[in-house]
Short mmCIF file of C-alpha atoms and ligand atoms in Angstrom, two decimals:
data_model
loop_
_atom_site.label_atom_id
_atom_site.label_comp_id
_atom_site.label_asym_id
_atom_site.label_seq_id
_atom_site.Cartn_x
_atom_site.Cartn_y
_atom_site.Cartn_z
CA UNK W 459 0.00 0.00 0.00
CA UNK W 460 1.53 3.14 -1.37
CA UNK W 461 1.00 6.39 1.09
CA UNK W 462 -1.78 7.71 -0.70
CA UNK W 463 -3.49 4.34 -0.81
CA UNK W 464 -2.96 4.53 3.36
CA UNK W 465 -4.24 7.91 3.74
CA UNK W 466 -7.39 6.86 2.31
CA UNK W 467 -7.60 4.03 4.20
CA UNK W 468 -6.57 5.91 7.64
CA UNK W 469 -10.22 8.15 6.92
CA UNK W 470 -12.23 5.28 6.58
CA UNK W 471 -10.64 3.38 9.88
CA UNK W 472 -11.02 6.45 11.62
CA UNK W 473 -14.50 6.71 11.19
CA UNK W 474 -15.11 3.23 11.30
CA UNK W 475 -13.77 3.61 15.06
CA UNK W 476 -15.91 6.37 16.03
CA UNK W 477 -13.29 9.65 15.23
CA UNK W 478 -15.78 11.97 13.83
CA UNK W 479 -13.35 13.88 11.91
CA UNK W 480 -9.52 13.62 10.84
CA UNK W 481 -7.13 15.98 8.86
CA UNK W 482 -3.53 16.00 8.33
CA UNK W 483 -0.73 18.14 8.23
CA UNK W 484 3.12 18.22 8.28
CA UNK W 485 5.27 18.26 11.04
CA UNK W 486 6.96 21.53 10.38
CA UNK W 487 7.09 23.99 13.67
CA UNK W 488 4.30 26.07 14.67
CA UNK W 489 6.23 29.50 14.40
CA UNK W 490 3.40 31.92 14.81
CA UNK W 491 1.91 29.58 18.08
CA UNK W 492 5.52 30.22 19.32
CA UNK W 493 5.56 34.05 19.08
CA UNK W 494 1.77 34.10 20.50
CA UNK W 495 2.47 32.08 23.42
CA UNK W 496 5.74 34.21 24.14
CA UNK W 497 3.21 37.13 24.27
CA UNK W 498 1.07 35.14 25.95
CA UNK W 499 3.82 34.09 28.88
CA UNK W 500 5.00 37.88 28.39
CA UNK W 501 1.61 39.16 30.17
CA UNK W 502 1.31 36.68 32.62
CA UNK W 503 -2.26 35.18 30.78
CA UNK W 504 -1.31 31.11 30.63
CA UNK W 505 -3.12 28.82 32.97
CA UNK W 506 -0.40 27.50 34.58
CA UNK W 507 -1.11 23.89 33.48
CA UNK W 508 0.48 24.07 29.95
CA UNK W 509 3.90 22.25 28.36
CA UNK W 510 6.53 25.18 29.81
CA UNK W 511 9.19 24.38 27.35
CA UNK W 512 8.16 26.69 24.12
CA UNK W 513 10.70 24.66 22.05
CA UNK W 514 8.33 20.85 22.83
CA UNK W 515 4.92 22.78 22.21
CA UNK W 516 6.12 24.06 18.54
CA UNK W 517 8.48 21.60 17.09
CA UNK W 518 7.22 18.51 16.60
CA UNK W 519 10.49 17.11 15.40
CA UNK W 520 11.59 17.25 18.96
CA UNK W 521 8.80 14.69 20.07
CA UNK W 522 9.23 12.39 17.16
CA UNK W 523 12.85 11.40 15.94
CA UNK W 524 12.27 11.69 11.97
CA UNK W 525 8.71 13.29 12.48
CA UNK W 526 6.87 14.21 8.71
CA UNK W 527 3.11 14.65 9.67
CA UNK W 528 0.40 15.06 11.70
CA UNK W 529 -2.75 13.86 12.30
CA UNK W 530 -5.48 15.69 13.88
CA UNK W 531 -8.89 13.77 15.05
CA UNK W 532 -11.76 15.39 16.47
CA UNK W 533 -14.52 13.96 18.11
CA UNK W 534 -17.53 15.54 18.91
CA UNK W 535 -19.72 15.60 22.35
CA UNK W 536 -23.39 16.92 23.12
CA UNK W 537 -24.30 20.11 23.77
CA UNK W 538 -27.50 19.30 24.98
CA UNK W 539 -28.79 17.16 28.09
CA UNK W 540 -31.48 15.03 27.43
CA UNK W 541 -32.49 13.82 30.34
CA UNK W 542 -31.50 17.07 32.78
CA UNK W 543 -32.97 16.49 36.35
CA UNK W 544 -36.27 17.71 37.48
CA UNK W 545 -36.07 20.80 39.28
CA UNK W 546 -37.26 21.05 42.67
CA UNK W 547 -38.53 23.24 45.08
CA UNK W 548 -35.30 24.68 47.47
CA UNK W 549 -32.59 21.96 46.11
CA UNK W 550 -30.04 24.07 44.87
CA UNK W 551 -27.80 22.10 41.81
CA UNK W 552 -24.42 22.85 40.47
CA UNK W 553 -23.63 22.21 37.03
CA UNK W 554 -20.41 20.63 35.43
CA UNK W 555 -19.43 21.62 31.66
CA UNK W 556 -19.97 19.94 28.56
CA UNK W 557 -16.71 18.52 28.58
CA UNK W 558 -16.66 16.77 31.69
CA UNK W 559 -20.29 14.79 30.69
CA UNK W 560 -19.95 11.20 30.51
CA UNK W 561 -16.53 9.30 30.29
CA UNK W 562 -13.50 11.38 30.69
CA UNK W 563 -12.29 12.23 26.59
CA UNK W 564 -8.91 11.79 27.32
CA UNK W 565 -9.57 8.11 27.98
CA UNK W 566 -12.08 7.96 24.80
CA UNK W 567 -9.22 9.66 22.27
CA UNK W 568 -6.00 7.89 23.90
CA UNK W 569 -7.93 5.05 22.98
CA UNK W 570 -8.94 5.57 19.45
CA UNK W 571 -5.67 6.71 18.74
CA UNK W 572 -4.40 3.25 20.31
CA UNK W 573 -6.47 1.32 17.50
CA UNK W 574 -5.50 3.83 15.20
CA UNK W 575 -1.54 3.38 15.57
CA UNK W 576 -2.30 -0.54 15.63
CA UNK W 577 -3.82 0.48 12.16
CA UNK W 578 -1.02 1.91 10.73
CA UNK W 579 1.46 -0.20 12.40
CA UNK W 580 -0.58 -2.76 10.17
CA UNK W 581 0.56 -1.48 6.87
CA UNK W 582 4.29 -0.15 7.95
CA UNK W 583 5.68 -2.20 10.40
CA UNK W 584 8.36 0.17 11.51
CA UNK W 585 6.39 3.26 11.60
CA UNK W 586 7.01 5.66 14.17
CA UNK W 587 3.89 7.17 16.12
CA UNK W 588 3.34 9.35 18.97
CA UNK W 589 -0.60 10.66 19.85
CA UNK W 590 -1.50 12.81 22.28
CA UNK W 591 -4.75 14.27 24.09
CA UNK W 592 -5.09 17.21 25.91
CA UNK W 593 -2.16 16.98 27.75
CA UNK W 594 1.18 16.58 25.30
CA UNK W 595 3.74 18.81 24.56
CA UNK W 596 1.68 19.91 21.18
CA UNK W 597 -1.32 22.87 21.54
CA UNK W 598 -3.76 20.15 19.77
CA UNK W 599 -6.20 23.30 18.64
CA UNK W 600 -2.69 25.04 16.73
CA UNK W 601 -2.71 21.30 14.87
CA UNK W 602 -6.24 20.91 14.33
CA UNK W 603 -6.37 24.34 12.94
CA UNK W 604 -3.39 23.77 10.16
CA UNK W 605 -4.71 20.18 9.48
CA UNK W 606 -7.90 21.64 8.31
CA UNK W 607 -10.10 20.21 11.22
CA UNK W 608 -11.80 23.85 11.92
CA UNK W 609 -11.00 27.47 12.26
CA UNK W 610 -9.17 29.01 15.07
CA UNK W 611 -12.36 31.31 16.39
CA UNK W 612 -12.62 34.19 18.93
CA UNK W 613 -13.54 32.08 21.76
CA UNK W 614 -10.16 30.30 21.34
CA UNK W 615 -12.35 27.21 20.50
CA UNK W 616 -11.38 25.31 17.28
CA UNK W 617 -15.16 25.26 15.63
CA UNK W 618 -15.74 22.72 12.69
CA UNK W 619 -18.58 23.56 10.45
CA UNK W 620 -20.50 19.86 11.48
CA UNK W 621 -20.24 19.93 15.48
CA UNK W 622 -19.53 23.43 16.28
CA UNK W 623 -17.37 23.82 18.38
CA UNK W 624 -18.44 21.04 20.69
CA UNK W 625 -15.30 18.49 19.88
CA UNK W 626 -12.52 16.93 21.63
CA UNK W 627 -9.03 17.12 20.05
CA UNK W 628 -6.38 14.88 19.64
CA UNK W 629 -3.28 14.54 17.69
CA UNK W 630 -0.62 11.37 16.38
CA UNK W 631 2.52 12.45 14.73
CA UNK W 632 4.17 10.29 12.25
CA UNK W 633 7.36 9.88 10.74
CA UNK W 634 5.09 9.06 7.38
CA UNK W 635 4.35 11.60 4.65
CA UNK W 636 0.68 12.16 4.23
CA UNK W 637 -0.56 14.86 2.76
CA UNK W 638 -1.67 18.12 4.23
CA UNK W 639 -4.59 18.92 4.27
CA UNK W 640 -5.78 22.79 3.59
CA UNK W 641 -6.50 24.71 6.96
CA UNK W 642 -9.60 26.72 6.84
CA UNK W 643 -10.84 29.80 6.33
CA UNK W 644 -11.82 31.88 9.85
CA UNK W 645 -15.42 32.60 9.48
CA UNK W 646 -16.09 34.51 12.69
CA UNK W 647 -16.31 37.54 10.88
CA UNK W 648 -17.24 40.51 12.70
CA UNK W 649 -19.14 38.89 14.87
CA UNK W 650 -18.19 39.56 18.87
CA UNK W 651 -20.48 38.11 21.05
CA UNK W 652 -18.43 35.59 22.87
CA UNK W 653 -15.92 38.38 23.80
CA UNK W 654 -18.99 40.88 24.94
CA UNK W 655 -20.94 37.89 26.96
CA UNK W 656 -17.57 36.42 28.60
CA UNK W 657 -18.81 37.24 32.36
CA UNK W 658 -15.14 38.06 33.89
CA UNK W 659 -13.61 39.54 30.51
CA UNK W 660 -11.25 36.83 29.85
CA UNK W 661 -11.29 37.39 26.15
CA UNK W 662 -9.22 40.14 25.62
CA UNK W 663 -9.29 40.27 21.76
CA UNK W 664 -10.24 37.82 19.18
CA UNK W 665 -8.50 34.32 19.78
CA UNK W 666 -6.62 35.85 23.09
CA UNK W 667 -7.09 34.15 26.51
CA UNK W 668 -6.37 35.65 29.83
CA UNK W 669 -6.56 32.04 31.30
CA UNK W 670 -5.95 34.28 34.83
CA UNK W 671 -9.61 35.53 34.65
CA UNK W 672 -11.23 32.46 32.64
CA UNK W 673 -13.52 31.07 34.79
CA UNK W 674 -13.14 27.51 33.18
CA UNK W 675 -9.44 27.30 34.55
CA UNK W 676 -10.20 29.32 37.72
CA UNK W 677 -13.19 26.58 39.08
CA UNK W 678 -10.04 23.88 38.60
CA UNK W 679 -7.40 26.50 40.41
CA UNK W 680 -6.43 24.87 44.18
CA UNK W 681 -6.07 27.91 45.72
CA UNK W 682 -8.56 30.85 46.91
CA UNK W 683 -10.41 32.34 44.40
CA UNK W 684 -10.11 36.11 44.15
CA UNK W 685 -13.54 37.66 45.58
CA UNK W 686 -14.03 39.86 42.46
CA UNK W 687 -14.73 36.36 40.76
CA UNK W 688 -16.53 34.26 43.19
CA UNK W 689 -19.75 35.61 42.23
CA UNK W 690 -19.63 35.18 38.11
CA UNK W 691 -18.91 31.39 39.14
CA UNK W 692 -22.54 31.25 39.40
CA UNK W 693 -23.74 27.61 39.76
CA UNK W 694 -20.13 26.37 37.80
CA UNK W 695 -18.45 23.74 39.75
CA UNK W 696 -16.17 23.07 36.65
CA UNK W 697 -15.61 24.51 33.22
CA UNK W 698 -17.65 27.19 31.80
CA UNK W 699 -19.47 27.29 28.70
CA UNK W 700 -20.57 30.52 28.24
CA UNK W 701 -18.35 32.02 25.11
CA UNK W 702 -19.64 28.33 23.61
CA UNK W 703 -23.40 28.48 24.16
CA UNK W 704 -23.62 31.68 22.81
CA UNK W 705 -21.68 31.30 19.66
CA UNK W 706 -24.09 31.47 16.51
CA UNK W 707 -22.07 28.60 15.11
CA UNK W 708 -23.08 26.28 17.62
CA UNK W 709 -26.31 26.58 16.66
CA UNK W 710 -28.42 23.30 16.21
CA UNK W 711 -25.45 21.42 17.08
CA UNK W 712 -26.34 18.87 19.50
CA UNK W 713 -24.09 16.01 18.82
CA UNK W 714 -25.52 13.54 20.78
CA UNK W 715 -24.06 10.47 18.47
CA UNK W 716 -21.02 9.57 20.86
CA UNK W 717 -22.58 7.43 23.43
CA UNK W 718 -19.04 7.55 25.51
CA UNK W 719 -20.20 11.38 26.29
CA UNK W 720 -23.95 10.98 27.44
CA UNK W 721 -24.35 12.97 30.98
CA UNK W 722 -25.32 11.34 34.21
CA UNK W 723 -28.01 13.95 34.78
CA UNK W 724 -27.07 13.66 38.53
CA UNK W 725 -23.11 14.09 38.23
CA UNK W 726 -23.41 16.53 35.13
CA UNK W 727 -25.78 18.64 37.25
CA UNK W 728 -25.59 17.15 41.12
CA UNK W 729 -26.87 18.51 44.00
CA UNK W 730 -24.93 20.91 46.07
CA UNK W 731 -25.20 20.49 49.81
CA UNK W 732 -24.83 16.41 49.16
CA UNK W 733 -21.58 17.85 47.64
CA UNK W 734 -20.14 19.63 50.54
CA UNK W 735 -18.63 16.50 52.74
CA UNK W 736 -18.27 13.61 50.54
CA UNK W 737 -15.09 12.36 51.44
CA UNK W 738 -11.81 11.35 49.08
CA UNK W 739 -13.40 8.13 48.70
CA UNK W 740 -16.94 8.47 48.18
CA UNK W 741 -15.40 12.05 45.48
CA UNK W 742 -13.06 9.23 43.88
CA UNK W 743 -15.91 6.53 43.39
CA UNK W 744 -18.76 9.12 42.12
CA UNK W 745 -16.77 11.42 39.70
CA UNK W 746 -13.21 9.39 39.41
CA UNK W 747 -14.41 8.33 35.60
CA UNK W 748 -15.47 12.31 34.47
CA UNK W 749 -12.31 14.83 33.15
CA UNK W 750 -13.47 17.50 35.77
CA UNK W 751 -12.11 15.52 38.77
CA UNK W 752 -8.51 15.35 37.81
CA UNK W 753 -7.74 18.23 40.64
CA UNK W 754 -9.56 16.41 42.75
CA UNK W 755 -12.87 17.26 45.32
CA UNK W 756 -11.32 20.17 46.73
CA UNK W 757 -11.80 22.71 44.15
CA UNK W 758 -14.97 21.33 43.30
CA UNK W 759 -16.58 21.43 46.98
CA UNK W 760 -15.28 24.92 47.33
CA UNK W 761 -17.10 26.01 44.51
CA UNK W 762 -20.11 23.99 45.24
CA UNK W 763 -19.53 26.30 48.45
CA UNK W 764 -19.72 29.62 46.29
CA UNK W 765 -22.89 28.54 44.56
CA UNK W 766 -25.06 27.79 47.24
CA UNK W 767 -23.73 31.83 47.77
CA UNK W 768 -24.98 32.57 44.68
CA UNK W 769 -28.34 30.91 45.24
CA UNK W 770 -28.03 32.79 48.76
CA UNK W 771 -28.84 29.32 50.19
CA UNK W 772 -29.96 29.79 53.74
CA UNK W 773 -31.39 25.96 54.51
CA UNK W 774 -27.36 25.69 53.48
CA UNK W 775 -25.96 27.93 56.54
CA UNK W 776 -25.95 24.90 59.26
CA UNK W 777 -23.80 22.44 57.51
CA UNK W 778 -21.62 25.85 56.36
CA UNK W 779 -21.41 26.87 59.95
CA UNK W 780 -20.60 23.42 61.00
CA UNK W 781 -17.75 23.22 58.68
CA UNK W 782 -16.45 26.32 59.43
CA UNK W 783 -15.84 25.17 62.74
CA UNK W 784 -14.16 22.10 61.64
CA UNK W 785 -13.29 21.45 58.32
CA UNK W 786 -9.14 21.36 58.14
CA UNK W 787 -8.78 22.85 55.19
CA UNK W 788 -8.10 26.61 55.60
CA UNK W 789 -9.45 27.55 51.45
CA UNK W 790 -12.49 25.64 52.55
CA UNK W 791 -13.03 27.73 55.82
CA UNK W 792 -12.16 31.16 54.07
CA UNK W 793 -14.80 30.61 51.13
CA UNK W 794 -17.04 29.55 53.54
CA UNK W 795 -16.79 33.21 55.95
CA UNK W 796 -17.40 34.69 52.08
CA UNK W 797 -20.47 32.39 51.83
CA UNK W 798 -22.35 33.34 55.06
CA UNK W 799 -21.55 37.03 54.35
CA UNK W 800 -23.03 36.99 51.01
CA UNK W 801 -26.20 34.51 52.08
CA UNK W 802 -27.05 37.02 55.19
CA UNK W 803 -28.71 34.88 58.02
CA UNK W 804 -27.93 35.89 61.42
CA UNK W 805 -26.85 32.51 62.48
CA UNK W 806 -24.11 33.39 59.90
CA UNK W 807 -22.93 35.87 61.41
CA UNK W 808 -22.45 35.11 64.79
CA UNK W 809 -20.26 31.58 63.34
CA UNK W 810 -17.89 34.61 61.59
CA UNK W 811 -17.83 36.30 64.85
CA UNK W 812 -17.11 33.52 67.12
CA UNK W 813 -14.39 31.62 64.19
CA UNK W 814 -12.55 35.10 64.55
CA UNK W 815 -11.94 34.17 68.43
CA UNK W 816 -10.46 30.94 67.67
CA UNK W 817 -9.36 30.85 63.90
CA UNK W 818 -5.15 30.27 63.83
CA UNK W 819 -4.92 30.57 59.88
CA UNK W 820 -3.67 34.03 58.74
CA UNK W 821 -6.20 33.81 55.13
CA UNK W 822 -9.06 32.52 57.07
CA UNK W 823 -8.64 35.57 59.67
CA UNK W 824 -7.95 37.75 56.70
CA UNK W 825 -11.29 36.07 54.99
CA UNK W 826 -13.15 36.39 58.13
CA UNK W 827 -12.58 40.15 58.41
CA UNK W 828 -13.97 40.76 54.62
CA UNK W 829 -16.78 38.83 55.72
CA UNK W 830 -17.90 41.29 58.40
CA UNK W 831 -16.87 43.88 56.35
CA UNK W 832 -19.08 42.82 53.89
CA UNK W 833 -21.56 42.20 55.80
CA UNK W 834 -21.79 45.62 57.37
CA UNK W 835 -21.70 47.22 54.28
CA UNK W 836 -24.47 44.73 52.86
CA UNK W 837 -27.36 44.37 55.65
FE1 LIG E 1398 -15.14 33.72 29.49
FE2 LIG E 1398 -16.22 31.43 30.36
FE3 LIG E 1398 -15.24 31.63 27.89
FE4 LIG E 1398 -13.58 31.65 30.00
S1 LIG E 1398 -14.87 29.93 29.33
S2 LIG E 1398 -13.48 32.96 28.21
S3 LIG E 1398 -14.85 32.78 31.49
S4 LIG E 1398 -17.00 32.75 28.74
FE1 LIG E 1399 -16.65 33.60 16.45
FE2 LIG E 1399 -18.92 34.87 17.09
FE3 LIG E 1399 -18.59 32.33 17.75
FE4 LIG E 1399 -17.19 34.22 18.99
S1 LIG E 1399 -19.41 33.97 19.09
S2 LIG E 1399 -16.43 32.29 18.24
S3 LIG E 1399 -16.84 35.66 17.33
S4 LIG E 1399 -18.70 33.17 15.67
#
């Protein structure tokens, strides 16, 4: 089988396996990713939980001895829940993002990519492959973009004209030379909205992240969230959607083919206060198999914390007061003064007093005084 004949049969494997698109590209380096993530690094706007070394994320040929192309695979998930839980009377839920629904990607992708290097390895024996998901050296949106996959859009998503912009990306390079495919052309136009509806202004222009004010990397942060955020978390215990759902180009896309990516209705959108003291365990057992608890329950109960704020949950304020008085963990205690300040019962109040008496840690204390500031200034 000549490469050409392989190429073509690479498509129809793919899709055979479930990859609901594929594109190709060389393994030249990404120059202009390099000078945008300098920038990027420049103004202190990266996450904190990307490949450090520019060099690995740009050159492929560092990753792959002999490296000549890439290939990109998408894979689309549902924008939609079917089956979303009854609401009901005074139970509060929290909700987790689209990409956490159902079976954590990286596991659905690494293993696609698995059958689709046993593919290859088929055909030429002594082929050299490397794939990664999510979290490899490579930015998988800067490959997906130059293999033709979808445009590069405002929202920093990669949106493909059949699923929006509702897919998971993945990437194999090869030391085989396939042929490129042709990226696309952007077709944002002068459309805006994502930027204008991002709730903590993390977009700063078109295709430019401030991943320090994105609220989909601050829910998965393990330290304090700053206060001037706590409140645009709404109901998000991880991820945000927002500069997604709002994107005319996601439109009608509901994707709900992969069967890998259906939500639990009761993890995708649990209930909050049954949240607050499961332990490592009981976290480990419930959400261990969905993407958004890879940092753990920490993060998530202390946002689960700041929602029932948001709701301004007062049936919530004994089990809050409770573990302000004993929960170990000091971010835990600190949201939790922020909570009772911003949910107002008098009960509330008094716990902030009386923790200020006993509390040892220097950013509860410090957390505790906002509170009564707050509260003063509030009721
Ligand atoms: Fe803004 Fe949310 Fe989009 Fe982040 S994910 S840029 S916070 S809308
Ligand atoms: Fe592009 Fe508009 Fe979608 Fe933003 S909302 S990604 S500008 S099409």
């Amino acid at each position: 089988m000549n490469a050409v004949q392989l190429q073509q049969a690479v498509k129809v494997y793919a899709e055979s396996i479930g990859i609901d698109k594929i594109g190709f590209t060389t393994a030249a380096p990404f120059r202009e990713l390099k000078n945008r993530l300098k920038r990027q690094q420049e103004l202190g706007y990266q996450s904190g939980f990307e490949e450090k070394d520019l060099e690995k994320r740009t050159e492929p040929a560092l990753l792959l001895d002999q490296a000549e192309s890439i290939i990109a695979i998408a894979v689309a998930y549902p924008s939609k829940m079917t089956n979303s839980p009854k609401g009901k009377k005074g139970e509060r839920r929290g909700i987790f993002c689209r990409a956490s629904w159902g079976t954590d990607y990286h596991t659905v992708l690494r293993e696609k990519l698995r059958l689709l290097e046993a593919f290859i390895v088929q055909y030429v024996p002594d082929a050299k492959l490397r794939s990664m998901v999510d979290t490899g050296e490579l930015s998988d949106r800067a490959v997906a973009e130059r293999a033709g996959i979808g445009w590069s859009a405002k929202n920093c998503s990669i949106i493909t004209p059949e699923f929006g912009s509702y897919v998971y990306l993945g990437e194999m390079i090869t030391n085989i030379p396939f042929s490129p495919d042709v990226p696309m052309e952007d077709e944002c136009g002068d459309c805006r909205l994502c930027l204008d509806v991002c709730p903590t202004g993390a977009l700063i222009q078109g295709g430019q992240l401030n991943a320090q004010r994105c609220i989909a990397f601050l829910t998965q942060s393990k330290t304090p969230i700053p206060e001037e955020f706590r409140m645009e978390f709404g109901n998000r215990l991880y991820g945000c959607d927002t500069c997604q759902t709002v994107c005319p180009k996601n439109k009608g896309k509901q994707n709900l083919h992969q069967q890998a990516f259906q939500p639990e209705p009761e993890l995708a959108k649990p209930l909050l206060q049954p949240m607050l003291k499961l332990s490592n365990r009981e976290f480990k057992e419930t959400y261990g198999h969905v993407s958004g608890s890879w940092r753990g329950k920490n993060p998530i109960q202390r946002n689960a914390i700041i929602a029932l704020a948001h709701f301004k949950e007062v049936s919530a304020v004994p089990e809050l007061i409770d573990m302000l008085e004993q929960d170990p963990r000091p971010m835990i205690r600190g949201t939790i003064a922020w909570a009772l300040s911003q949910i107002g019962a008098e009960e509330g109040l008094l716990a902030i007093q009386e923790a200020m008496e006993k509390e040892q840690d220097a950013h509860v204390l410090a957390e505790l005084q906002n509170a009564l500031d707050n509260w003063k200034e509030q009721f």
